[in-house]
mmCIF file of C-alpha atoms and ligand atoms in Angstrom:
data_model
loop_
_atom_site.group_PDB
_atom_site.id
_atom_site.type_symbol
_atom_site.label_atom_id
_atom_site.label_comp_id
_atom_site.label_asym_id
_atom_site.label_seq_id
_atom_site.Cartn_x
_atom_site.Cartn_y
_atom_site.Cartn_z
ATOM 1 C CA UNK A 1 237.375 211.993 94.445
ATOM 2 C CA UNK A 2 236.878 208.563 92.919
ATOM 3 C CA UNK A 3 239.547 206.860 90.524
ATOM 4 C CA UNK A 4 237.657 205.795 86.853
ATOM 5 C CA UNK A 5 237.529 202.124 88.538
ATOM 6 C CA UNK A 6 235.957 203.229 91.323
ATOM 7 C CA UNK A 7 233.167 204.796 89.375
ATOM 8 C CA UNK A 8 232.784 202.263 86.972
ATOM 9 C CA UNK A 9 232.426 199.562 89.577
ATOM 10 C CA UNK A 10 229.724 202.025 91.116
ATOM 11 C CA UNK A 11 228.115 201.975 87.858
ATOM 12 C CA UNK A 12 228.048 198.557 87.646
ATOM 13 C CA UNK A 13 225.937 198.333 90.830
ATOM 14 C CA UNK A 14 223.154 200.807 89.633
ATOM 15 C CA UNK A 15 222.815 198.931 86.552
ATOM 16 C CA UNK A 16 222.376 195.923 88.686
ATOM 17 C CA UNK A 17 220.120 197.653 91.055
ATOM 18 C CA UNK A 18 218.145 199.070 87.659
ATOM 19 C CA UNK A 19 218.028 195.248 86.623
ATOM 20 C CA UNK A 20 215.130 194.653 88.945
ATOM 21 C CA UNK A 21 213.601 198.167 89.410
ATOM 22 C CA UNK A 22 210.013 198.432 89.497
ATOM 23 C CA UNK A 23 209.194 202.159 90.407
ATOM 24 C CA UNK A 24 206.844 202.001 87.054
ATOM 25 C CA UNK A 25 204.537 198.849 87.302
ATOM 26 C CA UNK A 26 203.089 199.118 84.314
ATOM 27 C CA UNK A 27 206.763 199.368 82.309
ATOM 28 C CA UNK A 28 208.336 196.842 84.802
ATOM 29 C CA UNK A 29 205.288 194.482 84.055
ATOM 30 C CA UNK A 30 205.526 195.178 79.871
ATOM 31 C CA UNK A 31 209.591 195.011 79.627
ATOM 32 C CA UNK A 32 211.889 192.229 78.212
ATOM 33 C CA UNK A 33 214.860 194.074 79.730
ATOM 34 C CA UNK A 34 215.603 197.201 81.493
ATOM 35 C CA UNK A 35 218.006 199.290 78.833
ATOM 36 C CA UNK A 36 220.445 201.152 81.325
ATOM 37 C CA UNK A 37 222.353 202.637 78.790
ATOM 38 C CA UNK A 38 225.997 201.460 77.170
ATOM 39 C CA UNK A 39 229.302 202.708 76.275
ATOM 40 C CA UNK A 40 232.428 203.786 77.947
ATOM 41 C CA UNK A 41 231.725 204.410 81.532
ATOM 42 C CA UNK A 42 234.667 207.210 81.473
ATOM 43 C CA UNK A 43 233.249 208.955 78.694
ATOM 44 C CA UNK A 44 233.516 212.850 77.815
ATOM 45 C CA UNK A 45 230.381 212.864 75.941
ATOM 46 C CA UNK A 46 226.671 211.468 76.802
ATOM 47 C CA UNK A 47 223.972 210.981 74.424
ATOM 48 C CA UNK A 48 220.347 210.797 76.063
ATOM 49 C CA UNK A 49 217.576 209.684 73.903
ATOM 50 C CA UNK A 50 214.256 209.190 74.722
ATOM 51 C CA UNK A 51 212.964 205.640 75.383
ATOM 52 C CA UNK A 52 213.968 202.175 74.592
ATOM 53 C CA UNK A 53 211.892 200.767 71.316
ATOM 54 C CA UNK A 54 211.016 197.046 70.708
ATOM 55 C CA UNK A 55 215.062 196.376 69.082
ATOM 56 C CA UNK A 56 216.210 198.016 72.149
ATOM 57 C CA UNK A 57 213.953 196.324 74.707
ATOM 58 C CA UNK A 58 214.919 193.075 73.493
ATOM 59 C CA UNK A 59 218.643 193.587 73.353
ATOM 60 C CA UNK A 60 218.984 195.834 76.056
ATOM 61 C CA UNK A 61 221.322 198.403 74.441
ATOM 62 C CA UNK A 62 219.742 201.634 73.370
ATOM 63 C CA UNK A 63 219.896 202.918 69.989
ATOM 64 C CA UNK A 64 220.317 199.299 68.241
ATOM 65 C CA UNK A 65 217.680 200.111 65.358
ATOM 66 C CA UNK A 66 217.711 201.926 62.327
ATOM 67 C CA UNK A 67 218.354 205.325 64.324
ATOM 68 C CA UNK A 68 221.252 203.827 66.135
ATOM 69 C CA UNK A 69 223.110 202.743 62.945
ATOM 70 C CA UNK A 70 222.519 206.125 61.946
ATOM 71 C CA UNK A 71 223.866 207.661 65.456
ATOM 72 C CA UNK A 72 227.024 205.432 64.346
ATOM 73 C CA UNK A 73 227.534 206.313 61.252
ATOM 74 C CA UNK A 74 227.614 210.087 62.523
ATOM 75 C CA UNK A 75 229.736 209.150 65.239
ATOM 76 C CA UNK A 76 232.086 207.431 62.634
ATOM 77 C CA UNK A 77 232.591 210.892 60.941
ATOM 78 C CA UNK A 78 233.547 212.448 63.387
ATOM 79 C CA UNK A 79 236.252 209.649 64.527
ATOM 80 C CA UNK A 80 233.825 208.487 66.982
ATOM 81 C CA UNK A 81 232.882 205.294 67.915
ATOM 82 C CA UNK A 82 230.221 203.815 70.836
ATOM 83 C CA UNK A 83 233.113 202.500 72.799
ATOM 84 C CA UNK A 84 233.704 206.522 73.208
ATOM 85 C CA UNK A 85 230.390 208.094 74.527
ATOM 86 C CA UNK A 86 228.001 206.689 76.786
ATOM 87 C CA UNK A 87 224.245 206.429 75.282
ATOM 88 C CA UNK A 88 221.325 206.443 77.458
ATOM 89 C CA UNK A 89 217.611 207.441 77.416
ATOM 90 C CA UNK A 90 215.165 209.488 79.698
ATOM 91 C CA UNK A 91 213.696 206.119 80.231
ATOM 92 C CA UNK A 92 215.049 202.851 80.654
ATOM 93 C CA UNK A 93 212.485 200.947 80.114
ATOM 94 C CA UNK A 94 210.153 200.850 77.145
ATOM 95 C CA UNK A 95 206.702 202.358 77.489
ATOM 96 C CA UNK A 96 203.959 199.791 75.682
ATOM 97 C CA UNK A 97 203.487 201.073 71.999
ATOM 98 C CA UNK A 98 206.071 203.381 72.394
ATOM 99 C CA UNK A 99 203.782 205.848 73.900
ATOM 100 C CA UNK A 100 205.792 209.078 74.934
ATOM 101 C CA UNK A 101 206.668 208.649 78.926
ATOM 102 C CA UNK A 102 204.591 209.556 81.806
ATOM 103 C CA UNK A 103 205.714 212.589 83.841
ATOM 104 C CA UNK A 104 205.513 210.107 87.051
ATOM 105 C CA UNK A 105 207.945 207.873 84.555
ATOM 106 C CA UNK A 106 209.915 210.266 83.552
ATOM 107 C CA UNK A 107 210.656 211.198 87.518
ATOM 108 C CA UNK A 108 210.792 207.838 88.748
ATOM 109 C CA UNK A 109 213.399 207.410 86.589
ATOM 110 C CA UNK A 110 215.330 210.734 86.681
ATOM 111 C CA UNK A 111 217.297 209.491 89.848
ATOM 112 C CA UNK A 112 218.935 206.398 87.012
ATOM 113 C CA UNK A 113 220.246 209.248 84.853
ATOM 114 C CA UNK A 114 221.666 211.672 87.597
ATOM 115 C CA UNK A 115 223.504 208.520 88.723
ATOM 116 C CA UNK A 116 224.879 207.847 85.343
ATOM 117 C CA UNK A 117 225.634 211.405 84.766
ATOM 118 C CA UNK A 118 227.992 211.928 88.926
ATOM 119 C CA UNK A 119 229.485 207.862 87.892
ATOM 120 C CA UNK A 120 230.528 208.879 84.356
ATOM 121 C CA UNK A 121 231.341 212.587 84.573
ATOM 122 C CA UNK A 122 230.481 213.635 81.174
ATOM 123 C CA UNK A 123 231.807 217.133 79.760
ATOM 124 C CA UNK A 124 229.153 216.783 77.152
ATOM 125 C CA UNK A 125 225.722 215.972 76.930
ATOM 126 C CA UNK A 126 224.103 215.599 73.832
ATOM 127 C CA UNK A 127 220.074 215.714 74.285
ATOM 128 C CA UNK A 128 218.631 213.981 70.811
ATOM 129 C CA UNK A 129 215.798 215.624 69.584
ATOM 130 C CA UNK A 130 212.347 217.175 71.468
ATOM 131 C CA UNK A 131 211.807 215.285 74.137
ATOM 132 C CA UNK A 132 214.949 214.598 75.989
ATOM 133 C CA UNK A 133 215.758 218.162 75.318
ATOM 134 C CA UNK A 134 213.057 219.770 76.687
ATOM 135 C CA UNK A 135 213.124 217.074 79.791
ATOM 136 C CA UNK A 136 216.748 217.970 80.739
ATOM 137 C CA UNK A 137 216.419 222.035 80.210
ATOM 138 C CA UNK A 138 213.536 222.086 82.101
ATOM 139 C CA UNK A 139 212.004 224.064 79.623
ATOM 140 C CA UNK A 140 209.061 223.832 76.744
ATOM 141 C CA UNK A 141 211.302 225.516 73.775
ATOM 142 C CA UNK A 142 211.571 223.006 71.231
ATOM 143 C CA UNK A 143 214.558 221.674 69.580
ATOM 144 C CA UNK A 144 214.003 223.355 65.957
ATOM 145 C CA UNK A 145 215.158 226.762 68.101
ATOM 146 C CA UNK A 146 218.154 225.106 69.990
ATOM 147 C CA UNK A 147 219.690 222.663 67.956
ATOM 148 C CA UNK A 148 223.394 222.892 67.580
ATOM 149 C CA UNK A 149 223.724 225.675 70.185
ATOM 150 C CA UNK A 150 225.362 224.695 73.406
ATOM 151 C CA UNK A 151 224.858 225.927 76.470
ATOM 152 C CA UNK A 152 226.192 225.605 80.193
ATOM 153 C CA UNK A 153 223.730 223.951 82.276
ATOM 154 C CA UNK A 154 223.226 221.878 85.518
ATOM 155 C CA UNK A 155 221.931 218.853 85.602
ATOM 156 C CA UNK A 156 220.731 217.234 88.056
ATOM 157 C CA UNK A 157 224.322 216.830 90.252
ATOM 158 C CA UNK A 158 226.690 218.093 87.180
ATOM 159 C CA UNK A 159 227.626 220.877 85.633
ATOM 160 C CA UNK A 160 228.099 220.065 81.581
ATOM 161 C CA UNK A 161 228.047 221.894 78.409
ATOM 162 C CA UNK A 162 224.501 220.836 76.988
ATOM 163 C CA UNK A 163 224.189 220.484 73.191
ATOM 164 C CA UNK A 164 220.647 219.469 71.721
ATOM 165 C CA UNK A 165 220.913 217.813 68.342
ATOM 166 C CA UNK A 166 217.821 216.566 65.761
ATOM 167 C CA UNK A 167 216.777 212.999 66.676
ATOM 168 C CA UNK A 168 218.212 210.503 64.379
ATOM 169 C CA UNK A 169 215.215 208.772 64.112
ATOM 170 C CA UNK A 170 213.988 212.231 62.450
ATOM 171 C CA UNK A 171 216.606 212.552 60.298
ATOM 172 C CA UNK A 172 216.296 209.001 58.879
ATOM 173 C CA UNK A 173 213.273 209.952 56.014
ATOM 174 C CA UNK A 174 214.012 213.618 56.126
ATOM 175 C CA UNK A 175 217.090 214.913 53.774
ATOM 176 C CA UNK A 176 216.905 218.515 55.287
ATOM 177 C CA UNK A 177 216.920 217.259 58.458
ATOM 178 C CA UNK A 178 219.849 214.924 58.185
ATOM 179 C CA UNK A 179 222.319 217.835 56.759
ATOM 180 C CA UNK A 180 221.259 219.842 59.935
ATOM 181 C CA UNK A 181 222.120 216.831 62.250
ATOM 182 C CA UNK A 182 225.360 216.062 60.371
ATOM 183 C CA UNK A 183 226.506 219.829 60.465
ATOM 184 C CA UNK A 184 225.413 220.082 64.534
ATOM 185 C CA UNK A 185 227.474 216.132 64.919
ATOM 186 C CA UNK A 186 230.659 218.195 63.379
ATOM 187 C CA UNK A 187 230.649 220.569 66.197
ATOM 188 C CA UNK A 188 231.103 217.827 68.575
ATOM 189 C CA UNK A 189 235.238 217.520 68.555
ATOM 190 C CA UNK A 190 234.967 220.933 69.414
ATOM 191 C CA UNK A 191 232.655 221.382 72.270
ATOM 192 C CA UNK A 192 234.838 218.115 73.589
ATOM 193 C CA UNK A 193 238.244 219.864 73.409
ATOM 194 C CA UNK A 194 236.655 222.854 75.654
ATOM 195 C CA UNK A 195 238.042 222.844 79.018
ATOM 196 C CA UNK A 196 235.697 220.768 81.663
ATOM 197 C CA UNK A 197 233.517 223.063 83.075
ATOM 198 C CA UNK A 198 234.025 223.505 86.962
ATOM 199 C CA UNK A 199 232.197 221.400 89.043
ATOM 200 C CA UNK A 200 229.504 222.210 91.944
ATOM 201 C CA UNK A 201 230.737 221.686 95.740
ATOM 202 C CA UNK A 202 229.249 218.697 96.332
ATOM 203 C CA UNK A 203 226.171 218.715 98.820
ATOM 204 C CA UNK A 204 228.314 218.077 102.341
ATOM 205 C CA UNK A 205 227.368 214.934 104.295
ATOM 206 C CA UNK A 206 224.519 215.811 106.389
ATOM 207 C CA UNK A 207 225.685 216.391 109.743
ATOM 208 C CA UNK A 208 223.870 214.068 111.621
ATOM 209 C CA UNK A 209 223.175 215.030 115.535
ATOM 210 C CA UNK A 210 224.384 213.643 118.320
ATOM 211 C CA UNK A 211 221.007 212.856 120.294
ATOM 212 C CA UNK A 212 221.001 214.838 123.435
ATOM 213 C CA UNK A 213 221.654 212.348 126.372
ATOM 214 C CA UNK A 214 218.118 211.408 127.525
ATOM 215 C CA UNK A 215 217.633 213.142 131.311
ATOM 216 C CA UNK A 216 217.762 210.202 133.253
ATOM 217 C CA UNK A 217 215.150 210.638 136.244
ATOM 218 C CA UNK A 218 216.470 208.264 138.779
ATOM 219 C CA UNK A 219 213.794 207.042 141.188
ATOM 220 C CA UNK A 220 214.940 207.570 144.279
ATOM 221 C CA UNK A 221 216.200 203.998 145.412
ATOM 222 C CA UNK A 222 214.024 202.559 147.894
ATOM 223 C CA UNK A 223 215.438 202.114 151.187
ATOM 224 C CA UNK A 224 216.632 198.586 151.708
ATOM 225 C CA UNK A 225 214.415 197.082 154.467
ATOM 226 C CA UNK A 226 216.500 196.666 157.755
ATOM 227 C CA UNK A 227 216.020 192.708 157.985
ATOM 228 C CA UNK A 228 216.902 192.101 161.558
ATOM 229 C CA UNK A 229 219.842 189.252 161.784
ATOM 230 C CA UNK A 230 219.047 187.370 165.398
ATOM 231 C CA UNK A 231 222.602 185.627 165.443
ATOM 232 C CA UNK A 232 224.512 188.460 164.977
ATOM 233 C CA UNK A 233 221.613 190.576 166.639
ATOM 234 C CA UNK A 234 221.920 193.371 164.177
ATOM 235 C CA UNK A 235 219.824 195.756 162.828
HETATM 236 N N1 URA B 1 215.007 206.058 70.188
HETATM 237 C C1 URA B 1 215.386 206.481 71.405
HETATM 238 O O1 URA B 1 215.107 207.604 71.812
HETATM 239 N N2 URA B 1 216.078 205.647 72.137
HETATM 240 C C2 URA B 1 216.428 204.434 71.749
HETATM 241 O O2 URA B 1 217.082 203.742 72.512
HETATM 242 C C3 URA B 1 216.030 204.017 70.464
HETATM 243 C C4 URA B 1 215.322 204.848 69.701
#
């Protein structure tokens, strides 16, 4: 098992490996900066949005608009700050008019988050709103139906409690929707003071096989020819 520092340095190097990633052309071609993600790399609790918008892309830091002061504020009631949870979205970089992400997208990129989530060992994972919901459960049911109900669930290399909360970009115009997303936020302290789920075995090292010796044929070595030494008059 890895110490905190170990991880984080770890983390460090897929950020720096994300830096220059260009498994999307068309996003790798359109981007200002790739947005990783930010926060305490030790954290109990994820957040996973969707993509990065125009703020984010030019900062690289998700949730830096008018949702992410809103994410704040909600994380300030509940004693919460960003240098507590780790943020990240489905995608890390952002798709031209914020068009929703590509399936091909969304799995070239799934390998970033599984990362983040083994380096950072989360207990929670909050999926904001529809689309990161539905992405991480696998699953079409939509996030009216599951918000503020947590459930156990694997993803991708950890086991975490999985709690799907309202978007706060949806909450920002919508009263109704904010009270929902404030009462679900409350929950939170709870679902973090839950003992950490048990974890998977990881996957053992392949067990990589000795290639057989090749069968050396030996050619039969020719004879050597009997040169005939005159002085000493030997065969
Ligand atoms: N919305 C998201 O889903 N992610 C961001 O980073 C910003 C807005």
């Amino acid at each position: 098992m890895s110490s905190a520092l170990e991880r984080r340095e770890e983390l460090k190097a897929v950020f720096h490996e994300a830096q220059s990633c260009v498994r999307c052309p068309q996003l790798a071609a359109g981007r200002t900066t790739v947005v990783f993600g930010s926060g305490n790399a030790d954290a109990d609790l994820m957040f996973v949005g969707e993509a990065p918008g125009a703020n984010e892309d030019k900062q690289g830091v998700p949730f830096v608009g008018q949702a992410g002061k809103l994410l704040d504020q909600l994380l300030g009631e509940i004693g919460l700050t960003r240098a507590d949870v780790f943020v990240v979205n489905t995608l890390k970089c952002r798709p031209p008019g914020n068009r929703d992400p590509l399936p091909q997208e969304l799995d070239n990129c799934q390998d970033y988050l599984y990362r983040q989530l083994e380096l950072i060992e989360p207990k929670v994972v909050c999926t904001l709103g529809n689309f990161a919901t539905k992405l991480l459960r696998g699953d079409p049911t939509g996030i009216t139906r599951l918000h503020g109900r947590d459930e156990e669930r694997q993803i991708g290399p950890r086991r975490v409690r999985l709690y799907p909360i309202y978007h706060p970009a949806a909450a920002l115009y919508t009263r109704s929707m904010l009270d929902i997303l404030r009462a679900d936020f409350q929950r939170i302290p709870e679902l973090l003071a839950l003992p950490a789920l048990d974890q998977p075995e990881p996957e053992p090292e392949p067990v990589v096989a000795e290639p057989e010796p090749e069968l050396e044929v030996l050619e039969p070595e020719p004879e050597p020819e009997l040169v005939y030494d005159e002085q000493l008059g030997l065969f």
